[in-house]
Amino acid sequence: MSKQEVIICQHFEEDLRTALARQTYDKLFILTDEHTQALCWPLLQDQECLKGATHLCIGPGDIHKNLETLAYVWHRLSNEGATRRSLLLNLGGGMVTDLGGFAAATFKRGIPYINVPTTLLSMVDAAVGGKTGINFNELKNEIGAFHPAATVLIDCQFLRTLDHENLLSGYAEMLKHGLISDTEHWSELVNFDMQHIDYDQLQRLVGKSVQVKERIVEQDPFEHGIRKALNLGHTVGHAFESFALQQHPVLHGYAVAWGMVCELYLSALRTGFPKDKLHQTLHFIQENYGRLSFTCEDYETLFNFMKHDKKNFSAGCVNFTLLGGIGDIRINQTATQEEIYELLDFYRETL
Ligand code: GLY
């Protein structure tokens, strides 16, 4: 897989100009959704280097990350003369970068694209690492491809248009990167004041966070091994997310944060993760993310969600990424139904 260039922008206009100049393209297409069209495009529209580009705007949210929207993008590219040498610029959150990336991966067997992520979640996760795709058959990211962006331009100015819940949602993935990297980075993350955000400091933390992801993806671009470290918190997190969908949907990062509490507890039980660090992380999550309510009668439903994820379940056991300590990654760990019920007990008793 080709290596993508990730730029933490100091001077967005200049960085964008340089990124575009590095590509030789005949036509430029810009993909937004209705939200980023209204909120983020005005911050870019005066850039000389974007003049003359063709705009494609799609519906917002995961509900539009589907075959119909993808077909709309293919149609527009095809009808408006895109060639193999055309360039797509995705301006948006994870939905736009995932779907736009997949449109680029498949149109005429692959055209180059640039990601300009506008949410914290897409800056530190979705827009980086080459995973692209759409939801299909009621399954998330069921159809997709590894097709990295030529360049990812990260500019934290966009975070100022983001609501607090979406900031927290992205921050959960940063916390995950802290846990799988080193104590110093984890410590600055759990001590960051999310109630009074210092955006310069956040930009610095975002830079470090992206580096953690880049380092892992570089070692294992196709997720055969160490890239599974990025799944920390996601086995239980996805179950929480699906469970919440039945009543009141929660943002992905909230579910991951709660999932990390459970999986760090399992790490403490199984792989010796230090209890003091478990409690410090738990405290940060409790303060900022609150909790998801469920009772022991919901355990079976939650366990079934974990089993349903085929990637996670084999021979009666659910697969996890655990930690032996901060940065001490243990992939391919398994837990039985009994152990999973125990970590759900821990969650209900502590959070
Ligand atoms: N979001 C996890 C990964 O990129 O592998």
Tab-separated table of C-alpha atoms and ligand atoms in Angstrom:
chain	number	residue	atom	x	y	z
A	1	MET	CA	0.000	0.000	0.000
A	2	SER	CA	1.411	3.405	-0.895
A	3	LYS	CA	2.376	5.615	2.016
A	4	GLN	CA	0.229	8.649	2.544
A	5	GLU	CA	1.519	12.027	3.538
A	6	VAL	CA	-0.113	13.499	6.637
A	7	ILE	CA	0.369	17.220	7.209
A	8	ILE	CA	-0.548	18.964	10.448
A	9	CYS	CA	-1.148	22.365	8.934
A	10	GLN	CA	0.346	25.557	10.272
A	11	HIS	CA	-0.587	27.499	7.151
A	12	PHE	CA	-3.485	25.704	5.569
A	13	GLU	CA	-3.592	27.685	2.319
A	14	GLU	CA	0.087	27.078	1.623
A	15	ASP	CA	-0.087	23.400	2.592
A	16	LEU	CA	-3.103	22.871	0.375
A	17	ARG	CA	-1.396	24.595	-2.545
A	18	THR	CA	1.680	22.405	-2.093
A	19	ALA	CA	-0.396	19.215	-1.809
A	20	LEU	CA	-2.283	20.049	-4.998
A	21	ALA	CA	0.882	21.059	-6.831
A	22	ARG	CA	2.381	17.662	-6.051
A	23	GLN	CA	-0.383	15.947	-8.012
A	24	THR	CA	-0.630	16.136	-11.760
A	25	TYR	CA	-4.357	16.173	-12.406
A	26	ASP	CA	-6.590	17.273	-15.239
A	27	LYS	CA	-9.692	18.080	-13.214
A	28	LEU	CA	-10.393	18.684	-9.550
A	29	PHE	CA	-13.563	17.486	-7.795
A	30	ILE	CA	-14.536	18.521	-4.271
A	31	LEU	CA	-16.802	16.315	-2.176
A	32	THR	CA	-18.670	17.729	0.835
A	33	ASP	CA	-21.810	16.814	2.732
A	34	GLU	CA	-24.574	19.332	3.450
A	35	HIS	CA	-23.033	20.194	6.823
A	36	THR	CA	-19.447	20.704	5.687
A	37	GLN	CA	-20.734	22.543	2.621
A	38	ALA	CA	-22.410	25.070	4.934
A	39	LEU	CA	-19.869	25.195	7.773
A	40	CYS	CA	-16.439	24.347	6.342
A	41	TRP	CA	-16.485	25.165	2.648
A	42	PRO	CA	-16.772	28.942	3.409
A	43	LEU	CA	-13.340	28.685	5.079
A	44	LEU	CA	-11.825	27.363	1.829
A	45	GLN	CA	-13.832	28.885	-0.962
A	46	ASP	CA	-11.527	31.845	-1.586
A	47	GLN	CA	-8.465	29.681	-2.167
A	48	GLU	CA	-7.171	30.373	-5.638
A	49	CYS	CA	-5.997	26.775	-6.097
A	50	LEU	CA	-9.585	25.490	-5.742
A	51	LYS	CA	-11.092	27.777	-8.338
A	52	GLY	CA	-12.778	25.938	-11.204
A	53	ALA	CA	-13.255	22.708	-9.228
A	54	THR	CA	-16.472	20.735	-9.641
A	55	HIS	CA	-18.531	20.386	-6.461
A	56	LEU	CA	-20.358	17.288	-5.325
A	57	CYS	CA	-22.490	17.515	-2.202
A	58	ILE	CA	-24.050	14.501	-0.484
A	59	GLY	CA	-26.439	13.979	2.440
A	60	PRO	CA	-24.837	13.989	5.901
A	61	GLY	CA	-24.470	11.207	8.464
A	62	ASP	CA	-23.928	7.479	8.503
A	63	ILE	CA	-27.396	6.949	7.026
A	64	HIS	CA	-26.071	8.301	3.717
A	65	LYS	CA	-22.918	6.192	3.703
A	66	ASN	CA	-24.538	3.775	1.292
A	67	LEU	CA	-24.565	2.429	-2.252
A	68	GLU	CA	-27.039	5.055	-3.434
A	69	THR	CA	-24.816	7.949	-2.378
A	70	LEU	CA	-21.780	6.200	-3.804
A	71	ALA	CA	-23.606	5.724	-7.121
A	72	TYR	CA	-24.456	9.439	-7.094
A	73	VAL	CA	-20.735	10.284	-6.728
A	74	TRP	CA	-19.761	7.813	-9.493
A	75	HIS	CA	-22.432	9.318	-11.779
A	76	ARG	CA	-21.267	12.851	-11.194
A	77	LEU	CA	-17.612	11.917	-11.761
A	78	SER	CA	-18.493	10.027	-14.914
A	79	ASN	CA	-20.904	12.629	-16.335
A	80	GLU	CA	-18.595	15.535	-15.618
A	81	GLY	CA	-15.616	14.129	-17.403
A	82	ALA	CA	-13.432	12.729	-14.631
A	83	THR	CA	-10.549	10.662	-15.968
A	84	ARG	CA	-7.948	8.441	-14.330
A	85	ARG	CA	-5.886	11.575	-13.875
A	86	SER	CA	-8.577	13.525	-12.017
A	87	LEU	CA	-8.235	14.347	-8.342
A	88	LEU	CA	-10.895	14.200	-5.636
A	89	LEU	CA	-10.711	16.323	-2.503
A	90	ASN	CA	-12.854	15.077	0.387
A	91	LEU	CA	-13.857	17.812	2.823
A	92	GLY	CA	-15.718	16.353	5.762
A	93	GLY	CA	-15.930	13.910	8.621
A	94	GLY	CA	-15.436	10.145	8.496
A	95	MET	CA	-18.523	9.549	6.396
A	96	VAL	CA	-17.257	11.828	3.601
A	97	THR	CA	-13.659	10.593	3.754
A	98	ASP	CA	-14.730	6.906	3.858
A	99	LEU	CA	-17.253	7.172	1.024
A	100	GLY	CA	-15.185	9.630	-1.030
A	101	GLY	CA	-12.109	7.449	-0.537
A	102	PHE	CA	-14.024	4.404	-1.751
A	103	ALA	CA	-15.417	6.308	-4.759
A	104	ALA	CA	-11.808	7.235	-5.574
A	105	ALA	CA	-10.625	3.638	-5.037
A	106	THR	CA	-13.148	2.273	-7.516
A	107	PHE	CA	-13.672	4.969	-10.146
A	108	LYS	CA	-11.764	3.915	-13.269
A	109	ARG	CA	-9.922	1.398	-11.056
A	110	GLY	CA	-8.630	4.107	-8.769
A	111	ILE	CA	-7.955	7.821	-8.862
A	112	PRO	CA	-5.934	9.848	-6.336
A	113	TYR	CA	-7.588	11.809	-3.562
A	114	ILE	CA	-6.798	14.230	-0.773
A	115	ASN	CA	-8.565	14.188	2.587
A	116	VAL	CA	-9.302	17.354	4.505
A	117	PRO	CA	-10.936	15.960	7.659
A	118	THR	CA	-13.205	18.361	9.527
A	119	THR	CA	-14.074	16.375	12.663
A	120	LEU	CA	-11.698	15.256	15.368
A	121	LEU	CA	-12.726	11.631	14.796
A	122	SER	CA	-11.795	11.792	11.124
A	123	MET	CA	-8.548	13.706	11.796
A	124	VAL	CA	-7.131	11.141	14.177
A	125	ASP	CA	-8.742	8.026	12.737
A	126	ALA	CA	-10.995	7.733	9.674
A	127	ALA	CA	-9.099	9.984	7.252
A	128	VAL	CA	-5.719	8.390	8.005
A	129	GLY	CA	-4.631	4.835	7.237
A	130	GLY	CA	-6.246	4.001	3.911
A	131	LYS	CA	-9.463	2.272	4.985
A	132	THR	CA	-12.349	3.344	2.760
A	133	GLY	CA	-15.859	1.982	2.386
A	134	ILE	CA	-19.612	2.133	2.738
A	135	ASN	CA	-22.270	0.401	4.818
A	136	PHE	CA	-24.185	-2.362	3.065
A	137	ASN	CA	-26.851	-4.927	3.947
A	138	GLU	CA	-27.284	-3.170	7.344
A	139	LEU	CA	-23.631	-3.852	8.186
A	140	LYS	CA	-21.139	-1.087	8.844
A	141	ASN	CA	-18.235	-0.812	6.379
A	142	GLU	CA	-19.281	-4.091	4.748
A	143	ILE	CA	-17.916	-3.043	1.347
A	144	GLY	CA	-14.594	-1.257	1.087
A	145	ALA	CA	-11.000	-1.136	-0.006
A	146	PHE	CA	-7.593	-0.136	1.258
A	147	HIS	CA	-6.791	2.937	-0.805
A	148	PRO	CA	-4.821	5.625	1.048
A	149	ALA	CA	-5.238	9.314	0.320
A	150	ALA	CA	-2.273	10.922	-1.421
A	151	THR	CA	-2.277	13.582	1.309
A	152	VAL	CA	-4.230	14.197	4.497
A	153	LEU	CA	-4.317	17.854	5.525
A	154	ILE	CA	-5.194	18.304	9.175
A	155	ASP	CA	-6.163	21.791	10.255
A	156	CYS	CA	-7.629	22.204	13.720
A	157	GLN	CA	-9.416	25.434	12.682
A	158	PHE	CA	-12.281	23.147	11.640
A	159	LEU	CA	-12.652	21.924	15.217
A	160	ARG	CA	-13.963	25.328	16.207
A	161	THR	CA	-17.119	24.584	14.208
A	162	LEU	CA	-17.558	21.232	15.969
A	163	ASP	CA	-19.926	20.665	18.906
A	164	HIS	CA	-18.595	19.416	22.227
A	165	GLU	CA	-20.060	15.904	21.886
A	166	ASN	CA	-18.334	15.366	18.551
A	167	LEU	CA	-15.077	16.681	19.987
A	168	LEU	CA	-15.364	14.167	22.813
A	169	SER	CA	-16.202	11.429	20.336
A	170	GLY	CA	-12.930	11.999	18.473
A	171	TYR	CA	-11.010	12.436	21.697
A	172	ALA	CA	-11.863	8.853	22.698
A	173	GLU	CA	-9.789	7.603	19.752
A	174	MET	CA	-6.949	9.871	20.900
A	175	LEU	CA	-7.181	8.355	24.358
A	176	LYS	CA	-6.918	4.942	22.707
A	177	HIS	CA	-3.781	6.080	20.859
A	178	GLY	CA	-2.346	7.242	24.202
A	179	LEU	CA	-3.046	3.865	25.778
A	180	ILE	CA	-1.409	1.911	22.978
A	181	SER	CA	1.638	4.196	22.748
A	182	ASP	CA	3.406	5.547	25.844
A	183	THR	CA	2.793	6.764	29.394
A	184	GLU	CA	3.797	10.352	28.703
A	185	HIS	CA	1.295	10.783	25.881
A	186	TRP	CA	-1.454	8.945	27.799
A	187	SER	CA	-0.800	11.149	30.831
A	188	GLU	CA	-1.134	14.433	28.928
A	189	LEU	CA	-4.370	13.131	27.412
A	190	VAL	CA	-6.024	12.177	30.710
A	191	ASN	CA	-4.944	15.500	32.207
A	192	PHE	CA	-6.255	17.635	29.329
A	193	ASP	CA	-9.140	19.890	30.320
A	194	MET	CA	-11.975	19.027	27.937
A	195	GLN	CA	-14.294	21.578	29.550
A	196	HIS	CA	-12.057	24.581	28.705
A	197	ILE	CA	-10.346	23.595	25.496
A	198	ASP	CA	-6.959	25.068	24.652
A	199	TYR	CA	-7.025	24.641	20.850
A	200	ASP	CA	-3.256	25.121	20.395
A	201	GLN	CA	-2.587	22.384	22.902
A	202	LEU	CA	-5.245	20.213	21.244
A	203	GLN	CA	-3.568	20.672	17.850
A	204	ARG	CA	-0.272	19.470	19.364
A	205	LEU	CA	-1.984	16.419	20.855
A	206	VAL	CA	-3.716	15.710	17.541
A	207	GLY	CA	-0.307	15.738	15.825
A	208	LYS	CA	1.048	13.159	18.277
A	209	SER	CA	-2.090	11.069	18.034
A	210	VAL	CA	-1.943	10.885	14.248
A	211	GLN	CA	1.689	9.799	14.475
A	212	VAL	CA	0.683	6.864	16.685
A	213	LYS	CA	-1.816	5.721	14.061
A	214	GLU	CA	0.625	6.276	11.191
A	215	ARG	CA	3.337	4.235	12.918
A	216	ILE	CA	0.993	1.301	13.396
A	217	VAL	CA	-0.482	1.429	9.887
A	218	GLU	CA	3.006	1.602	8.399
A	219	GLN	CA	3.936	-1.656	10.138
A	220	ASP	CA	0.734	-3.482	9.200
A	221	PRO	CA	-1.312	-1.671	6.546
A	222	PHE	CA	-3.736	-4.555	5.903
A	223	GLU	CA	-4.507	-5.410	9.535
A	224	HIS	CA	-2.994	-8.874	9.729
A	225	GLY	CA	-1.381	-8.211	13.108
A	226	ILE	CA	-0.389	-5.101	15.044
A	227	ARG	CA	-3.014	-2.858	13.368
A	228	LYS	CA	-5.509	-4.768	15.539
A	229	ALA	CA	-4.151	-2.605	18.388
A	230	LEU	CA	-6.405	0.102	16.958
A	231	ASN	CA	-9.376	-2.075	17.926
A	232	LEU	CA	-8.791	-1.493	21.647
A	233	GLY	CA	-12.160	-0.606	23.204
A	234	HIS	CA	-14.010	-1.470	20.013
A	235	THR	CA	-15.156	-5.054	20.729
A	236	VAL	CA	-17.311	-3.951	23.661
A	237	GLY	CA	-17.676	-0.456	22.139
A	238	HIS	CA	-19.385	-1.736	18.983
A	239	ALA	CA	-21.750	-3.836	21.126
A	240	PHE	CA	-22.626	-0.731	23.177
A	241	GLU	CA	-23.137	1.248	19.970
A	242	SER	CA	-25.507	-1.363	18.508
A	243	PHE	CA	-27.311	-1.725	21.851
A	244	ALA	CA	-27.816	2.060	22.129
A	245	LEU	CA	-29.228	2.133	18.590
A	246	GLN	CA	-32.273	0.257	19.904
A	247	GLN	CA	-33.193	3.204	22.166
A	248	HIS	CA	-31.133	6.333	21.815
A	249	PRO	CA	-28.107	6.264	19.461
A	250	VAL	CA	-24.743	7.349	20.899
A	251	LEU	CA	-21.723	8.756	19.082
A	252	HIS	CA	-19.071	6.207	18.128
A	253	GLY	CA	-16.376	7.664	20.403
A	254	TYR	CA	-18.631	7.547	23.462
A	255	ALA	CA	-19.218	3.832	22.888
A	256	VAL	CA	-15.456	3.324	22.400
A	257	ALA	CA	-14.695	5.219	25.632
A	258	TRP	CA	-17.107	2.999	27.589
A	259	GLY	CA	-15.751	-0.041	25.748
A	260	MET	CA	-12.226	0.907	26.797
A	261	VAL	CA	-13.274	0.915	30.468
A	262	CYS	CA	-14.416	-2.703	30.077
A	263	GLU	CA	-11.428	-3.806	28.035
A	264	LEU	CA	-8.918	-2.176	30.401
A	265	TYR	CA	-10.620	-4.007	33.253
A	266	LEU	CA	-10.214	-7.249	31.296
A	267	SER	CA	-6.592	-6.236	30.657
A	268	ALA	CA	-6.085	-5.785	34.411
A	269	LEU	CA	-7.557	-9.252	34.997
A	270	ARG	CA	-5.843	-11.097	32.206
A	271	THR	CA	-2.674	-9.311	31.174
A	272	GLY	CA	-1.681	-7.352	34.288
A	273	PHE	CA	-2.649	-3.821	33.200
A	274	PRO	CA	-1.888	-1.583	36.244
A	275	LYS	CA	-4.944	-0.808	38.383
A	276	ASP	CA	-3.949	2.825	39.055
A	277	LYS	CA	-3.866	3.572	35.313
A	278	LEU	CA	-7.168	1.776	34.841
A	279	HIS	CA	-8.747	4.021	37.484
A	280	GLN	CA	-7.196	7.225	36.139
A	281	THR	CA	-8.511	6.448	32.645
A	282	LEU	CA	-11.876	5.440	34.055
A	283	HIS	CA	-12.104	8.689	36.024
A	284	PHE	CA	-11.453	10.780	32.897
A	285	ILE	CA	-14.111	8.850	30.979
A	286	GLN	CA	-16.632	9.099	33.793
A	287	GLU	CA	-16.120	12.876	34.101
A	288	ASN	CA	-16.449	13.562	30.393
A	289	TYR	CA	-18.576	10.840	28.830
A	290	GLY	CA	-21.021	9.880	31.557
A	291	ARG	CA	-22.290	6.324	31.273
A	292	LEU	CA	-24.521	4.032	29.263
A	293	SER	CA	-27.360	2.505	31.305
A	294	PHE	CA	-28.124	-1.181	31.073
A	295	THR	CA	-29.053	-3.971	33.487
A	296	CYS	CA	-27.883	-7.554	33.869
A	297	GLU	CA	-30.897	-8.554	31.790
A	298	ASP	CA	-29.185	-6.862	28.838
A	299	TYR	CA	-25.977	-8.910	29.125
A	300	GLU	CA	-27.163	-11.568	26.720
A	301	THR	CA	-28.055	-8.968	24.086
A	302	LEU	CA	-24.656	-7.306	24.498
A	303	PHE	CA	-22.854	-10.652	24.319
A	304	ASN	CA	-24.807	-11.539	21.168
A	305	PHE	CA	-23.699	-8.280	19.556
A	306	MET	CA	-20.073	-9.204	20.335
A	307	LYS	CA	-20.586	-12.682	18.882
A	308	HIS	CA	-22.324	-11.287	15.834
A	309	ASP	CA	-19.161	-9.464	14.832
A	310	LYS	CA	-17.632	-12.333	12.838
A	311	LYS	CA	-14.180	-10.768	13.039
A	312	ASN	CA	-14.364	-11.105	16.822
A	313	PHE	CA	-15.863	-14.504	17.471
A	314	SER	CA	-14.515	-18.019	17.134
A	315	ALA	CA	-14.738	-21.287	19.072
A	316	GLY	CA	-17.123	-19.847	21.677
A	317	CYS	CA	-14.802	-16.977	22.589
A	318	VAL	CA	-14.764	-13.289	21.777
A	319	ASN	CA	-11.530	-11.769	20.483
A	320	PHE	CA	-10.004	-8.668	22.088
A	321	THR	CA	-6.963	-6.453	21.925
A	322	LEU	CA	-5.730	-6.052	25.494
A	323	LEU	CA	-2.834	-4.257	27.166
A	324	GLY	CA	-0.204	-5.523	29.606
A	325	GLY	CA	0.550	-1.867	30.414
A	326	ILE	CA	0.516	1.377	28.515
A	327	GLY	CA	2.033	0.677	25.100
A	328	ASP	CA	2.283	-3.056	25.833
A	329	ILE	CA	-0.111	-4.359	23.178
A	330	ARG	CA	-1.506	-7.912	23.292
A	331	ILE	CA	-3.526	-8.727	20.194
A	332	ASN	CA	-5.646	-11.874	19.662
A	333	GLN	CA	-6.703	-12.331	23.298
A	334	THR	CA	-9.934	-14.175	23.943
A	335	ALA	CA	-12.559	-14.081	26.669
A	336	THR	CA	-15.387	-16.438	27.569
A	337	GLN	CA	-19.012	-15.488	28.147
A	338	GLU	CA	-18.424	-15.656	31.914
A	339	GLU	CA	-15.496	-13.223	31.733
A	340	ILE	CA	-17.498	-10.860	29.558
A	341	TYR	CA	-20.388	-10.857	32.029
A	342	GLU	CA	-17.846	-10.052	34.756
A	343	LEU	CA	-16.504	-7.023	32.916
A	344	LEU	CA	-20.079	-5.815	32.347
A	345	ASP	CA	-20.610	-6.161	36.130
A	346	PHE	CA	-17.501	-4.063	36.682
A	347	TYR	CA	-18.799	-1.391	34.291
A	348	ARG	CA	-22.171	-1.171	36.060
A	349	GLU	CA	-20.640	-1.122	39.522
A	350	THR	CA	-17.930	1.445	38.800
A	351	LEU	CA	-19.114	3.861	36.132
B	1	GLY	N1	-10.011	2.576	12.650
B	1	GLY	C1	-9.103	1.552	12.841
B	1	GLY	C2	-8.155	1.366	11.723
B	1	GLY	O1	-7.979	2.245	10.900
B	1	GLY	O2	-7.560	0.316	11.613
